[in-house]
Amino acid sequence: AQTVTQSQPEMSVQEAETVTLSCTYDTSESNYYLFWYKQPPSRQMILVIRQEAYKQQNATENRFSVNFQKAAKSFSLKISDSQLGDTAMYFCAFFLGNQFYFGTGTSLTVIP
Amino acid sequence: DVKVTQSSRYLVKRTGEKVFLECVQDMDHENMFWYRQDPGLGLRLIYFSYDVKMKEKGDIPEGYSVSREKKERFSLILESASTNQTSMYLCASSFYGLAENNEQFFGPGTRLTVL
């Protein structure tokens, strides 16, 4: 079975600072995809960033980047220059065999 | 833009009622999913479908059923609603299989309260 673990239920960061959200996963497969999704308060879940397991280069999308450590099965999300609009629930997800597996989420609050 | 829509944002039902939650997507996605979202538990998969009239049980199918008569529409049915089914229900869709551009697109969610 595939599992995704987010060990930080809640985090906070000062505006303009950098924060890192942790995610670990467990699988015996070698080819898969990893995602970070963002769910703002009372708003729709949207994709933040995606990483393909066979690519060693870490994905980057503007202020969002990942630290993908395949051997350690770790996939953390770094948010640089945090903005108030980054306040949201963040879910780490793993895709394999036509199915997505989600972590329990990290609630991030950006403090003005 | 991909759109996944859900029939209601908020729904209040009584114990024992039959409840229908509907989801429609406009991207010709093969896969459609129903999740339940509860604080501290994240997203838990109830059912998914990879084709019309096909369905697969997820992690928590008990007390739920689904229907997919058309590719764009996926319905979640609570045959006899119970208070422990009070939750946020999220619908999602994606293309089939492992592909470079694959991702799940989510609807806005339905917050169901069962009294």
CSV table of C-alpha atoms in Angstrom, one decimal:
chain,number,residue,atom,x,y,z
A,1,ALA,CA,0.0,0.0,0.0
A,2,GLN,CA,1.1,3.5,-0.7
A,3,THR,CA,1.1,6.0,2.2
A,4,VAL,CA,1.8,9.7,2.4
A,5,THR,CA,2.7,11.3,5.7
A,6,GLN,CA,2.7,15.0,6.6
A,7,SER,CA,4.0,15.3,10.1
A,8,GLN,CA,3.2,19.0,10.6
A,9,PRO,CA,-0.5,19.6,11.1
A,10,GLU,CA,0.0,23.4,11.5
A,11,MET,CA,2.7,25.9,10.7
A,12,SER,CA,3.0,29.6,10.6
A,13,VAL,CA,5.4,32.0,9.0
A,14,GLN,CA,6.0,35.7,8.9
A,15,GLU,CA,5.2,37.5,5.7
A,16,ALA,CA,8.2,37.6,3.4
A,17,GLU,CA,10.0,34.8,5.2
A,18,THR,CA,10.6,31.3,3.9
A,19,VAL,CA,8.9,28.1,5.1
A,20,THR,CA,9.3,24.4,4.4
A,21,LEU,CA,6.5,21.9,4.6
A,22,SER,CA,7.5,18.3,5.0
A,23,CYS,CA,6.2,15.2,3.3
A,24,THR,CA,7.3,11.6,3.2
A,25,TYR,CA,5.8,8.7,1.3
A,26,ASP,CA,6.2,5.0,1.1
A,27,THR,CA,6.2,2.9,-2.1
A,28,SER,CA,8.1,0.1,-3.7
A,29,GLU,CA,7.5,1.5,-7.2
A,30,SER,CA,10.1,3.5,-9.1
A,31,ASN,CA,8.0,5.5,-11.5
A,32,TYR,CA,5.4,7.8,-10.0
A,33,TYR,CA,4.5,11.5,-9.6
A,34,LEU,CA,4.3,13.7,-6.6
A,35,PHE,CA,2.2,16.8,-6.1
A,36,TRP,CA,1.6,19.6,-3.7
A,37,TYR,CA,-1.9,20.9,-3.7
A,38,LYS,CA,-3.2,24.1,-2.0
A,39,GLN,CA,-6.6,24.6,-0.5
A,40,PRO,CA,-7.2,28.3,0.5
A,41,PRO,CA,-10.0,28.9,3.1
A,42,SER,CA,-13.4,28.2,1.6
A,43,ARG,CA,-11.9,27.9,-1.9
A,44,GLN,CA,-11.1,25.3,-4.4
A,45,MET,CA,-8.1,23.0,-4.2
A,46,ILE,CA,-5.5,23.8,-6.8
A,47,LEU,CA,-2.2,22.3,-7.9
A,48,VAL,CA,0.9,24.1,-6.7
A,49,ILE,CA,3.7,22.0,-8.1
A,50,ARG,CA,4.4,18.6,-9.6
A,51,GLN,CA,7.5,16.3,-9.6
A,52,GLU,CA,8.2,13.3,-11.7
A,53,ALA,CA,10.1,10.6,-9.8
A,54,TYR,CA,12.5,9.8,-12.7
A,55,LYS,CA,13.6,13.4,-12.9
A,56,GLN,CA,16.4,14.2,-10.5
A,57,GLN,CA,16.1,18.0,-10.9
A,58,ASN,CA,13.8,19.6,-8.3
A,59,ALA,CA,10.7,21.3,-9.7
A,60,THR,CA,10.3,25.0,-9.3
A,61,GLU,CA,7.3,27.3,-9.9
A,62,ASN,CA,8.0,30.9,-9.1
A,63,ARG,CA,8.2,31.2,-5.2
A,64,PHE,CA,7.5,27.5,-4.8
A,65,SER,CA,10.1,24.8,-5.0
A,66,VAL,CA,10.5,21.2,-3.9
A,67,ASN,CA,13.3,19.2,-2.3
A,68,PHE,CA,12.9,15.7,-3.7
A,69,GLN,CA,15.0,13.0,-2.1
A,70,LYS,CA,14.0,9.8,-3.8
A,71,ALA,CA,16.1,7.5,-1.8
A,72,ALA,CA,14.7,9.0,1.4
A,73,LYS,CA,11.2,9.1,0.0
A,74,SER,CA,10.9,12.7,1.0
A,75,PHE,CA,9.2,15.5,-0.9
A,76,SER,CA,9.2,18.9,0.9
A,77,LEU,CA,7.8,22.1,-0.3
A,78,LYS,CA,9.6,25.4,0.2
A,79,ILE,CA,7.7,28.7,-0.1
A,80,SER,CA,9.9,31.7,-0.4
A,81,ASP,CA,8.9,35.3,0.2
A,82,SER,CA,5.7,34.1,1.9
A,83,GLN,CA,2.6,36.2,1.1
A,84,LEU,CA,-0.8,36.5,2.9
A,85,GLY,CA,-2.4,34.7,0.0
A,86,ASP,CA,-0.3,31.6,0.8
A,87,THR,CA,-2.4,31.0,3.9
A,88,ALA,CA,-4.1,27.7,3.1
A,89,MET,CA,-4.2,24.0,3.8
A,90,TYR,CA,-1.4,22.2,1.8
A,91,PHE,CA,-1.7,18.6,0.8
A,92,CYS,CA,1.1,16.4,-0.4
A,93,ALA,CA,-0.1,13.7,-2.9
A,94,PHE,CA,1.4,10.7,-4.7
A,95,PHE,CA,0.1,9.3,-8.0
A,96,LEU,CA,0.6,5.7,-9.0
A,97,GLY,CA,-1.5,3.2,-11.0
A,98,ASN,CA,-4.3,5.7,-11.9
A,99,GLN,CA,-4.9,6.7,-8.3
A,100,PHE,CA,-3.9,9.6,-6.1
A,101,TYR,CA,-2.9,9.2,-2.4
A,102,PHE,CA,-3.1,12.2,-0.2
A,103,GLY,CA,-1.5,13.2,3.1
A,104,THR,CA,-3.4,14.6,6.0
A,105,GLY,CA,-2.4,18.2,5.2
A,106,THR,CA,-0.5,21.0,6.8
A,107,SER,CA,-2.4,24.2,7.7
A,108,LEU,CA,-0.1,27.2,6.9
A,109,THR,CA,-0.8,30.6,8.3
A,110,VAL,CA,1.1,33.6,7.0
A,111,ILE,CA,1.3,36.3,9.7
A,112,PRO,CA,1.4,40.0,8.6
B,1,ASP,CA,-9.8,26.2,-18.1
B,2,VAL,CA,-10.8,22.9,-16.7
B,3,LYS,CA,-14.0,23.1,-14.7
B,4,VAL,CA,-15.3,20.6,-12.2
B,5,THR,CA,-18.6,21.7,-10.7
B,6,GLN,CA,-20.6,20.2,-7.9
B,7,SER,CA,-24.3,20.5,-7.6
B,8,SER,CA,-24.4,22.2,-4.1
B,9,ARG,CA,-21.9,24.1,-1.9
B,10,TYR,CA,-23.9,23.5,1.2
B,11,LEU,CA,-26.5,20.8,2.0
B,12,VAL,CA,-28.5,19.9,5.1
B,13,LYS,CA,-30.3,16.6,5.3
B,14,ARG,CA,-32.0,14.5,8.0
B,15,THR,CA,-30.9,11.1,9.2
B,16,GLY,CA,-32.2,8.4,7.0
B,17,GLU,CA,-32.7,10.6,3.9
B,18,LYS,CA,-31.3,9.5,0.5
B,19,VAL,CA,-28.8,12.1,-0.6
B,20,PHE,CA,-27.4,12.7,-4.1
B,21,LEU,CA,-24.2,14.7,-4.7
B,22,GLU,CA,-23.5,15.4,-8.4
B,23,CYS,CA,-20.3,16.3,-10.1
B,24,VAL,CA,-19.7,17.4,-13.7
B,25,GLN,CA,-16.4,18.0,-15.5
B,26,ASP,CA,-15.9,19.5,-18.9
B,27,MET,CA,-12.4,18.3,-19.9
B,28,ASP,CA,-13.3,14.8,-21.2
B,29,HIS,CA,-11.4,13.2,-18.4
B,30,GLU,CA,-11.7,9.5,-18.0
B,31,ASN,CA,-11.1,9.4,-14.3
B,32,MET,CA,-13.5,10.8,-11.7
B,33,PHE,CA,-13.1,10.6,-8.0
B,34,TRP,CA,-15.1,11.2,-4.8
B,35,TYR,CA,-13.3,12.1,-1.6
B,36,ARG,CA,-14.3,12.9,1.9
B,37,GLN,CA,-12.4,15.6,3.7
B,38,ASP,CA,-12.3,15.7,7.5
B,39,PRO,CA,-10.0,17.7,9.8
B,40,GLY,CA,-6.9,15.7,10.8
B,41,LEU,CA,-7.8,12.9,8.3
B,42,GLY,CA,-7.0,14.7,5.0
B,43,LEU,CA,-8.7,13.4,1.9
B,44,ARG,CA,-10.0,9.9,1.9
B,45,LEU,CA,-11.1,8.2,-1.3
B,46,ILE,CA,-14.7,6.9,-1.3
B,47,TYR,CA,-15.0,5.7,-4.9
B,48,PHE,CA,-13.5,6.4,-8.3
B,49,SER,CA,-14.4,5.6,-11.8
B,50,TYR,CA,-12.1,5.3,-14.9
B,51,ASP,CA,-14.9,4.9,-17.5
B,52,VAL,CA,-18.6,5.1,-18.0
B,53,LYS,CA,-20.4,2.5,-15.9
B,54,MET,CA,-17.2,1.5,-14.2
B,55,LYS,CA,-16.5,2.0,-10.6
B,56,GLU,CA,-13.9,1.0,-8.0
B,57,LYS,CA,-14.1,1.2,-4.3
B,58,GLY,CA,-11.7,3.5,-2.5
B,59,ASP,CA,-10.7,3.4,1.2
B,60,ILE,CA,-14.1,4.2,2.8
B,61,PRO,CA,-16.9,3.0,0.5
B,62,GLU,CA,-19.2,1.8,3.3
B,63,GLY,CA,-22.5,3.7,3.3
B,64,TYR,CA,-22.0,5.1,-0.2
B,65,SER,CA,-22.6,4.2,-3.8
B,66,VAL,CA,-21.9,5.9,-7.1
B,67,SER,CA,-23.2,6.2,-10.6
B,68,ARG,CA,-21.5,7.1,-13.8
B,69,GLU,CA,-23.9,7.0,-16.7
B,70,LYS,CA,-22.1,9.6,-18.8
B,71,LYS,CA,-18.4,10.4,-19.1
B,72,GLU,CA,-18.8,13.9,-17.7
B,73,ARG,CA,-21.0,13.2,-14.7
B,74,PHE,CA,-20.2,11.2,-11.5
B,75,SER,CA,-22.8,11.0,-8.7
B,76,LEU,CA,-22.3,10.0,-5.1
B,77,ILE,CA,-25.3,8.5,-3.3
B,78,LEU,CA,-25.9,8.2,0.4
B,79,GLU,CA,-28.6,5.6,0.5
B,80,SER,CA,-29.6,6.4,4.1
B,81,ALA,CA,-27.7,9.4,5.5
B,82,SER,CA,-26.3,9.2,9.0
B,83,THR,CA,-24.8,11.8,11.3
B,84,ASN,CA,-21.3,10.4,10.8
B,85,GLN,CA,-21.5,11.2,7.2
B,86,THR,CA,-21.4,14.9,8.0
B,87,SER,CA,-18.4,16.1,6.1
B,88,MET,CA,-16.9,18.0,3.2
B,89,TYR,CA,-17.2,16.0,-0.1
B,90,LEU,CA,-14.8,16.8,-2.9
B,91,CYS,CA,-15.1,15.6,-6.5
B,92,ALA,CA,-12.1,15.5,-8.8
B,93,SER,CA,-11.2,14.4,-12.3
B,94,SER,CA,-8.1,13.5,-14.3
B,95,PHE,CA,-6.9,11.8,-17.4
B,96,TYR,CA,-6.3,8.1,-17.3
B,97,GLY,CA,-2.9,6.7,-16.3
B,98,LEU,CA,0.5,8.1,-15.6
B,99,ALA,CA,1.3,11.0,-18.0
B,100,GLU,CA,3.5,13.9,-17.9
B,101,ASN,CA,0.7,16.4,-17.7
B,102,ASN,CA,-1.5,14.4,-15.3
B,103,GLU,CA,-3.0,16.1,-12.3
B,104,GLN,CA,-6.3,16.0,-10.5
B,105,PHE,CA,-8.7,18.9,-10.9
B,106,PHE,CA,-11.1,19.5,-8.0
B,107,GLY,CA,-14.6,20.8,-7.6
B,108,PRO,CA,-15.4,23.5,-5.0
B,109,GLY,CA,-16.7,20.9,-2.5
B,110,THR,CA,-20.1,20.2,-0.9
B,111,ARG,CA,-20.3,20.6,2.8
B,112,LEU,CA,-23.0,18.1,3.9
B,113,THR,CA,-24.6,18.3,7.4
B,114,VAL,CA,-26.7,15.4,8.5
B,115,LEU,CA,-29.0,16.2,11.4
